[in-house]
Amino acid sequence: MHLSGEFSDITSIDKILFRSSCIFFQMICKVESYFRLSNKCENLAFAPLLFMGIILVSINGVPLLCGDYLDISPQVCGKYSVHSLQNHKYYYEFTNIKYIHRIIAANMYIHELDRWPFFTWNKDKLGPKLGEVRFRQGKILGQMNALGFKLQEETMLQTLTLDVIKSSEIEGKLLNPEQVRSSIARRLGIDIAGAIYSERDVEGVVEMMLDATQNYKSSLTEERLFDWHAALFPTGRSGMYKITVAGWRNNTMQVTSGPMGREKVHFEAPAANKVSSEMSTFLQWLNNEQQVDPVIKAAIAHLWFVTIHPFDDGNGRIARAITDMQLARADQNKQRFYSMSAQIQKERNEYYDVLEKTQRGDLDITLWLEWFLNCLYRSMDHTDQTIGKILERSYFWETHNDITFNVRQQKMLQVILDDFFGKLNVSKWAKMTKISTDTALRDIQDLVKKNILEQEGSGKNTSYRLKNFNKQ
């Protein structure tokens, strides 16, 4: 065992504990060598220690735990370096030992640490990106103010629709976009063509999202969270399974993947009997003012809530609603012009990966905050595209405001102006509007006569597109 650095801050008792631990550590290493040399263990990385999580040393009363990701290559971990193999003998070299805090045991989650939930982060590292995000937020709000009320309404409607759809899609739940759009428009008093009936599961998600964003100034309480949860699960079931609705979970919660019987556990939330107190601490923090930027607070709130995982189901969607609520507080604006959920859906693999790493790490959450800020910044790129599409639609309707369209035609023209991919033909028109092909053909031919659509191809290859209108 080799040590270098300053020992002025280490007490005599700590030195004795350290030397005793060193002797014990050397004994363990001999056991590990037996496993390695006898080929009984393929992992050369302190195989027995990974399972034992033993205390190696105590510095100023803080235990250093053996564990996470030790291997035979040098690693830099915080402010100390670890070398695990030298001349066939394991040794540790600690530099500036007075700064050592701990090595986290491989089987510990972040909520099991003594100082949970006192998170730390590197402000200097996050500062530049946070500045870029805040500048971009201000720029978007300025662009929106220049558009005028009607286009602001349309942008917000499209953003909220996307947010609801993508937040559910992350959890594998596919919602009907037209139902979502109609539900949001009705609740916000926005007049749209072709509004349709929305199913109860759609209404529930929309209710939650609008309450979070439109009432962002209101405190988030236990009762309000229960209302959100009840809106998500109106039948009291998640799929085939009956769950606790509008109440904290009363069982063990694990995040797993893989086939039944061979599941991989990615994370285990706090025990059920701790959920109430954990949520009380979280809500008190969320509703009180802190010396922390509101955007950073949104990122922390997301991580903190999904780590507690207080409900039987719906935790991800509620976490993203809380994030949107806090981002609205950061903007001081209930109008939403960018969708964090849509960007998370695009980057969901990275999202789950960084969550798992953070939840198995220490209380320094710089990695999570850095990812969150970058993801949020990228979500704002989509706002520019949204504004462009809305301006195109506005130009189209203004230049054709003297033409009368039926409800089906209005709906389909809206679809074409949005994100319709592929070629539009009679059968697609009939399917999307739920009418016969004969009626669909009459709708299309009427638009051709009015110089709105033009025909491409013939026979079975006949399709239609907007005439004299180039989408960017």
PDB file of C-alpha atoms in Angstrom, residues 393 406-420 452 466:
ATOM      1  CA  ARG A 393     -49.740  27.640 -42.814  1.00  0.00           C
ATOM      2  CA  ASN A 406     -65.676  21.509 -46.005  1.00  0.00           C
ATOM      3  CA  VAL A 407     -64.508  20.149 -42.627  1.00  0.00           C
ATOM      4  CA  ARG A 408     -62.745  17.142 -44.174  1.00  0.00           C
ATOM      5  CA  GLN A 409     -60.876  19.326 -46.633  1.00  0.00           C
ATOM      6  CA  GLN A 410     -59.795  21.700 -43.859  1.00  0.00           C
ATOM      7  CA  LYS A 411     -58.507  18.779 -41.810  1.00  0.00           C
ATOM      8  CA  MET A 412     -56.571  17.195 -44.671  1.00  0.00           C
ATOM      9  CA  LEU A 413     -55.058  20.483 -45.825  1.00  0.00           C
ATOM     10  CA  GLN A 414     -53.913  21.031 -42.234  1.00  0.00           C
ATOM     11  CA  VAL A 415     -52.294  17.577 -42.267  1.00  0.00           C
ATOM     12  CA  ILE A 416     -50.548  18.278 -45.580  1.00  0.00           C
ATOM     13  CA  LEU A 417     -49.242  21.599 -44.272  1.00  0.00           C
ATOM     14  CA  ASP A 418     -47.923  19.924 -41.116  1.00  0.00           C
ATOM     15  CA  ASP A 419     -45.881  16.757 -41.371  1.00  0.00           C
ATOM     16  CA  PHE A 420     -47.505  14.585 -44.022  1.00  0.00           C
ATOM     17  CA  ILE A 452     -55.459  23.928 -54.423  1.00  0.00           C
ATOM     18  CA  LEU A 466     -50.435  21.235 -53.001  1.00  0.00           C
TER      19      LEU A 466
END
